[in-house]
Coordinates of N, CA and C in Angstrom, one line a residue:
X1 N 123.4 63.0 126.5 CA 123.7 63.4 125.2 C 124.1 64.8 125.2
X2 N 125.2 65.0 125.0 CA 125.7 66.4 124.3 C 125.3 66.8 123.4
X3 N 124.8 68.4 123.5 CA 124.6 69.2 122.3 C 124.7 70.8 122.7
X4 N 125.5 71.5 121.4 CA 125.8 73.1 121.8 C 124.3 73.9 121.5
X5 N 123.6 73.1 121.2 CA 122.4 74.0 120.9 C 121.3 74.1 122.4
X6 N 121.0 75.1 122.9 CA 120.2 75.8 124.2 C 119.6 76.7 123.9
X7 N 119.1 76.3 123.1 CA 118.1 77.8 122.7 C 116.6 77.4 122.4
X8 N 116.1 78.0 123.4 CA 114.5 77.1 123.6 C 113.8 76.8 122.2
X9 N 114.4 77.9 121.1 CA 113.5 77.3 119.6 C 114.1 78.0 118.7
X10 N 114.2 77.5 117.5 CA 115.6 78.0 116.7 C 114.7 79.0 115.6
X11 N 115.5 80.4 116.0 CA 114.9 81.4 115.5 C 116.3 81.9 115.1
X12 N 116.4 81.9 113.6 CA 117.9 82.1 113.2 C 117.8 84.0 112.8
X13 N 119.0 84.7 112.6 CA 118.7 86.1 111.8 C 117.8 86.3 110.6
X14 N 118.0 84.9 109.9 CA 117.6 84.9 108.5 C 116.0 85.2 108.4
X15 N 115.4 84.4 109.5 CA 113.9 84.4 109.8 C 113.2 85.2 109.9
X16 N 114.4 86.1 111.6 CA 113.3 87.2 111.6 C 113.6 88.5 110.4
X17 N 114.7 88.1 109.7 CA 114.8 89.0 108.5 C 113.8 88.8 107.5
X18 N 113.3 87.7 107.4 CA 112.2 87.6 106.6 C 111.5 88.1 107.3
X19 N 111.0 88.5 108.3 CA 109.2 89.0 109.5 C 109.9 90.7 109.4
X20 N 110.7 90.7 108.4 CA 110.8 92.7 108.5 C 112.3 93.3 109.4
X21 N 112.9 92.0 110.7 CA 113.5 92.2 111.4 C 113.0 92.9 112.7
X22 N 113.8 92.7 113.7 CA 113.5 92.7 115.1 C 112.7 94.6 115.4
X23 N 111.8 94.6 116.0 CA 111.1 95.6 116.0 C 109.9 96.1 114.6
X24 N 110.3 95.3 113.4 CA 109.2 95.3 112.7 C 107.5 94.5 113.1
X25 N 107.1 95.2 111.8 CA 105.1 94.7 111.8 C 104.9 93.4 111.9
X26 N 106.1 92.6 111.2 CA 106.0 91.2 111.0 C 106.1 90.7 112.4
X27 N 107.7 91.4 112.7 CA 108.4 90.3 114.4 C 107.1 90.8 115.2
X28 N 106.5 91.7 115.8 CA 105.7 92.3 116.3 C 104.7 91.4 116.3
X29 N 103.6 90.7 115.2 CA 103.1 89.8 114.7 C 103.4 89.0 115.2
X30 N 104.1 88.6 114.6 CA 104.8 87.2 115.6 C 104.6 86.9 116.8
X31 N 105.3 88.0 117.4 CA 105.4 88.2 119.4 C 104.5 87.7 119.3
X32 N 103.0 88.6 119.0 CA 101.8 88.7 119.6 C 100.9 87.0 119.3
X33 N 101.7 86.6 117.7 CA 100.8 85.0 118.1 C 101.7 83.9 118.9
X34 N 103.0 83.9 119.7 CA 103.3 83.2 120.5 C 102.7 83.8 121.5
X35 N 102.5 84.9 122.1 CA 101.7 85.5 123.4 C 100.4 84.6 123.6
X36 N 99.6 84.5 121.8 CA 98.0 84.0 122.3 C 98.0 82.7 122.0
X37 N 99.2 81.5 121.6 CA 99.8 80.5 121.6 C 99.8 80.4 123.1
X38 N 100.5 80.8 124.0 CA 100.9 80.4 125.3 C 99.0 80.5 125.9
X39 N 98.6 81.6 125.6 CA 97.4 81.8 126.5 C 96.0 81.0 126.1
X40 N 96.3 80.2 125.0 CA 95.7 79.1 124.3 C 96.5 77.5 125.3
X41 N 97.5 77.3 125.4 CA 97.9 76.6 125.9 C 97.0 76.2 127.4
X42 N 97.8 77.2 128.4 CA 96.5 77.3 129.5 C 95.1 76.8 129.4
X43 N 94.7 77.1 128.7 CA 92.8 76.5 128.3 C 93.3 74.9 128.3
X44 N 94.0 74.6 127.7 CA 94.1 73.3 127.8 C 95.5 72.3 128.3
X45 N 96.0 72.9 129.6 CA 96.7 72.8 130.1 C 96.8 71.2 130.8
X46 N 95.4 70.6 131.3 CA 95.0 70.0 131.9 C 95.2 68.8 131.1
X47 N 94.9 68.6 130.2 CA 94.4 67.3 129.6 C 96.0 67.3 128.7
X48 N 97.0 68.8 128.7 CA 98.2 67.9 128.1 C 98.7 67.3 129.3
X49 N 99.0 68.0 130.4 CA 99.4 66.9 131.8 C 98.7 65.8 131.6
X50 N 97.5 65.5 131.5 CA 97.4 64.2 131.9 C 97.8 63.2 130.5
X51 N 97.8 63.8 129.3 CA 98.9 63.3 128.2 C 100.4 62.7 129.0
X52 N 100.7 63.8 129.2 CA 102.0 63.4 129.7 C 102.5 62.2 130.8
X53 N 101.4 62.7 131.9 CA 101.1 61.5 133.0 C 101.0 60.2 132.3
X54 N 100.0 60.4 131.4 CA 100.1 58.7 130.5 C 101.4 58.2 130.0
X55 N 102.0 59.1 129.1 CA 102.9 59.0 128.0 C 103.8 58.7 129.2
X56 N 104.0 58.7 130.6 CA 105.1 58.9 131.2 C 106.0 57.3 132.0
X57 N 104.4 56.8 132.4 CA 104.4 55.9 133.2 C 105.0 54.8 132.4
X58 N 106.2 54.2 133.7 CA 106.9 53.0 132.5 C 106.7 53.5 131.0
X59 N 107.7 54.4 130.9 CA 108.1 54.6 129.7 C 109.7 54.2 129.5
X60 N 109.5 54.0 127.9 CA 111.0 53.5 127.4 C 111.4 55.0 127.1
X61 N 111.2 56.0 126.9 CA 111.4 57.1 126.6 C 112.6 57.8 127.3
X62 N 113.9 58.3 126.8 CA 114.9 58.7 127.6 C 114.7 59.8 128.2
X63 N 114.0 60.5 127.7 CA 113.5 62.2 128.3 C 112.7 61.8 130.1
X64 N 112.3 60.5 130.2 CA 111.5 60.1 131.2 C 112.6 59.3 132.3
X65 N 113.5 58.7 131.7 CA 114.7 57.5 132.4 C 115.1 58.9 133.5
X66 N 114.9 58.6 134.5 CA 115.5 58.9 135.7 C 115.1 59.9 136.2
X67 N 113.8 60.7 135.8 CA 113.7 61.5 136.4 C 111.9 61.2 137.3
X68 N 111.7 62.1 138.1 CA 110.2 61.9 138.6 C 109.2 62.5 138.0
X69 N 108.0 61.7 137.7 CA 106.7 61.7 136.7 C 106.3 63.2 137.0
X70 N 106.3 63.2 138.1 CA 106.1 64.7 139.4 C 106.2 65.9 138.7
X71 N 107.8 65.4 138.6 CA 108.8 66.8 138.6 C 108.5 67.3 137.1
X72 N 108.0 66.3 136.2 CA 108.4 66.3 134.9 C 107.0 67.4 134.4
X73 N 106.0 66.8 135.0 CA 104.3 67.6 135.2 C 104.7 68.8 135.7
X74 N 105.2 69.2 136.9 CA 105.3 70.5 137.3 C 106.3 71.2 136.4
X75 N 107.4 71.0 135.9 CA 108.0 71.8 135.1 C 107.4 72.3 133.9
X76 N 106.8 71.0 133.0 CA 105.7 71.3 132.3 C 104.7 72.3 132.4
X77 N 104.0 72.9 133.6 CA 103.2 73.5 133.8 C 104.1 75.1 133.7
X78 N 105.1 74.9 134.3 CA 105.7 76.1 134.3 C 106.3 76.5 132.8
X79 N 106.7 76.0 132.3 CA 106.9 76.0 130.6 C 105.6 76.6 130.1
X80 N 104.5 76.2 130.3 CA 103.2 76.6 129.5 C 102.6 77.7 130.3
X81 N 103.3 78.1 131.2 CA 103.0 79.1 132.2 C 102.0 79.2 132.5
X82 N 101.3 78.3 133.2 CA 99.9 78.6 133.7 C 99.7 78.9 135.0
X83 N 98.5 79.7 135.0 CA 98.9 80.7 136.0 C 99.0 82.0 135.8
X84 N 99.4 82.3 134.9 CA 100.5 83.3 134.8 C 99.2 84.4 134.3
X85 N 99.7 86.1 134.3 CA 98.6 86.5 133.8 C 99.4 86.8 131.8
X86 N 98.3 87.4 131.3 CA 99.1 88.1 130.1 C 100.2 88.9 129.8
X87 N 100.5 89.5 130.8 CA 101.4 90.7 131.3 C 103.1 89.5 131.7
X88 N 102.7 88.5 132.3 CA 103.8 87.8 132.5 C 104.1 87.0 131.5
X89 N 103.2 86.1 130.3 CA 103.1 85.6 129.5 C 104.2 86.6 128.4
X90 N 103.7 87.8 128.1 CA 104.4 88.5 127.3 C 105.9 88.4 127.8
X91 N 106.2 88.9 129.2 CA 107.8 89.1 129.7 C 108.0 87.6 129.1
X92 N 107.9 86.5 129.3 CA 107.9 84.9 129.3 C 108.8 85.3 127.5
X93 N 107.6 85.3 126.8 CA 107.5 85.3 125.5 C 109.0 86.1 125.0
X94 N 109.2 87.3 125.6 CA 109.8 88.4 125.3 C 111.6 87.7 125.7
X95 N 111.5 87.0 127.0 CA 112.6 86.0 127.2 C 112.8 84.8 126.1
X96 N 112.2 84.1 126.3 CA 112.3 83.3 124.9 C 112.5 83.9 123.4
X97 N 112.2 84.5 123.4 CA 113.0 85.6 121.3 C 114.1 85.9 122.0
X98 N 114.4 86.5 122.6 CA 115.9 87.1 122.9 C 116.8 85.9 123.3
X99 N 116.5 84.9 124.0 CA 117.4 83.3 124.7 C 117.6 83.1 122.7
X100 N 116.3 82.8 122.2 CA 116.7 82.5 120.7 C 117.1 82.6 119.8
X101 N 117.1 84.3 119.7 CA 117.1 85.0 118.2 C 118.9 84.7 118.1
X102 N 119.4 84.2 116.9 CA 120.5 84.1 116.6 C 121.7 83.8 117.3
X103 N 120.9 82.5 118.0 CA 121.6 81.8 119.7 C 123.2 81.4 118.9
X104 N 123.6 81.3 119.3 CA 125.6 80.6 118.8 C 125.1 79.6 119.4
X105 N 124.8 78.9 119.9 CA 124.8 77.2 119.6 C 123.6 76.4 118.4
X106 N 122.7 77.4 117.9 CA 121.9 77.4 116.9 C 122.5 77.4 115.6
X107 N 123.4 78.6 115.7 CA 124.8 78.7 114.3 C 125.7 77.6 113.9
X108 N 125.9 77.3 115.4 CA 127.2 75.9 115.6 C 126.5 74.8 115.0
X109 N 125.1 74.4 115.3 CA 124.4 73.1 115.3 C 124.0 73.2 113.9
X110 N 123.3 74.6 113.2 CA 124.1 74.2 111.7 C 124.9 74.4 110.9
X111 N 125.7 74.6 111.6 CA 127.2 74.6 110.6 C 127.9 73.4 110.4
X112 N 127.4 72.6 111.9 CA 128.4 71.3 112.2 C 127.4 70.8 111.3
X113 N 126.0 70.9 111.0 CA 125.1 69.4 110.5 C 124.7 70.2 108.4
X114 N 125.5 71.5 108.5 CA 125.7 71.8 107.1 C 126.9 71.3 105.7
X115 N 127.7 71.4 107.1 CA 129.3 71.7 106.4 C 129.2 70.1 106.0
X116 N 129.5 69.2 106.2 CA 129.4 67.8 106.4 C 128.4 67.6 104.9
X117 N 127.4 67.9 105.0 CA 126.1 67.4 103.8 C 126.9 68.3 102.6
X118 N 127.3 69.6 102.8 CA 127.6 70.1 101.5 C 128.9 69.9 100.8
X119 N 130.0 69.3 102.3 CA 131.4 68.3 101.3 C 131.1 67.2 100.7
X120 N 130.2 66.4 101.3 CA 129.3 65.3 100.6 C 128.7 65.2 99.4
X121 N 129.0 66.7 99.0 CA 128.1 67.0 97.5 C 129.4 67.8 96.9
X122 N 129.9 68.1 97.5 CA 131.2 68.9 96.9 C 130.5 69.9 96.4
X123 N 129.7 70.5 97.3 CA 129.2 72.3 97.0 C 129.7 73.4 98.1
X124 N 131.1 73.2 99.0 CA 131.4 74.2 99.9 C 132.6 74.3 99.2
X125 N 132.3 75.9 98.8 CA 134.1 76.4 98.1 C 134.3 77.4 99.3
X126 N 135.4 76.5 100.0 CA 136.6 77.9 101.0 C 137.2 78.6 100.5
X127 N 136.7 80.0 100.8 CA 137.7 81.4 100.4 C 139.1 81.3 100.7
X128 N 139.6 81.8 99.9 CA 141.3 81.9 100.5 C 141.2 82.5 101.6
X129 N 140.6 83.1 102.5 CA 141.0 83.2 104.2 C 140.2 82.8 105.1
X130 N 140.6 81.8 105.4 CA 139.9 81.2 106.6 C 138.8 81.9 107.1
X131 N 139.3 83.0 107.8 CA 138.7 83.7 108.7 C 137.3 84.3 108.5
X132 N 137.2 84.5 106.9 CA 136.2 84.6 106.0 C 135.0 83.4 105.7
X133 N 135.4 82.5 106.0 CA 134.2 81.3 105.6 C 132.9 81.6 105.9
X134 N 132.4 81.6 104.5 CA 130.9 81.6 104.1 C 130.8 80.5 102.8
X135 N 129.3 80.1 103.4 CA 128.7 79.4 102.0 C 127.4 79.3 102.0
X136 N 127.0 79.1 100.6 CA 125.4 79.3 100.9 C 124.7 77.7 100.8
X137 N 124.2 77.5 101.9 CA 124.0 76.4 101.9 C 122.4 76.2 101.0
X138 N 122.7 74.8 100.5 CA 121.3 74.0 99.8 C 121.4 73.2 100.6
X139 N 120.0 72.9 101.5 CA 119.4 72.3 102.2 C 119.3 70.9 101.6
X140 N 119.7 70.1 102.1 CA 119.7 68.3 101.9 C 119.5 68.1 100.7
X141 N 120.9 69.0 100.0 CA 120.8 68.8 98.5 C 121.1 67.4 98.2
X142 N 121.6 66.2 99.3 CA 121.9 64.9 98.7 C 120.9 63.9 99.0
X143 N 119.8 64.4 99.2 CA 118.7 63.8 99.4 C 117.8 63.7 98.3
X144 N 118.3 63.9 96.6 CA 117.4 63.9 96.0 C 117.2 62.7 95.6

């Protein structure tokens, strides 16, 4: 399956402009509860592998089709960084906001799954120059 979006977790501008913006009390905050999120993880590192191990075996699951139960548990561990001390957890953490924060394939993936819902409502007005397109999107306004 194709998709332009690679960005470990969708952290748009708008967000961290709400948390104060990058370097503020809020983003700061933040960091610090994915830091004790990851180091919370670890404590219970064990019992989600063996989740996994279960969830894994003969599974209909596409995330599972062709690859090894193995490989799938060791990558996992390294995702959750265990192991790791705090000091690398933070670098970890500090990689992931920056892979994220206002990824272009995050932009792309809602613009392609915005534009579409808001001609469907006939609420996207194009400016006379292309080049300019902006709209403000209402979220699954045809969902009411």
């Amino acid at each position: 399956m194709f998709s332009v979006e690679d960005a470990p977790f969708k952290l748009t501008k708008e967000m961290v402009d709400v948390m104060g913006g990058v370097g503020s009390s809020g983003y700061t905050r933040f960091r610090g509860c994915l830091v004790e999120g990851f180091v919370a993880l670890q404590k219970y590192h064990s019992e989600i592998s063996a989740l996994l191990q279960t969830t894994g075996q003969h599974s209909p699951f596409p995330c599972f089709n062709g690859a090894k139960l193995g490989r799938i548990v060791a990558d996992l561990r390294t995702r959750l960084c265990v192991g790791c001390s705090r000091q690398e957890i933070r670098h970890r953490v500090d990689y992931l906001l920056r892979k994220s924060y206002n990824a272009w394939g995050t932009r792309q993936f809602l613009f392609s799954c915005a534009v579409p819902d808001l001609l469907m409502c006939n609420l996207l007005v194009l400016p006379m120059e292309p080049r300019k397109l902006h709209a403000r999107v209402i979220p699954y306004c045809c969902a009411l």
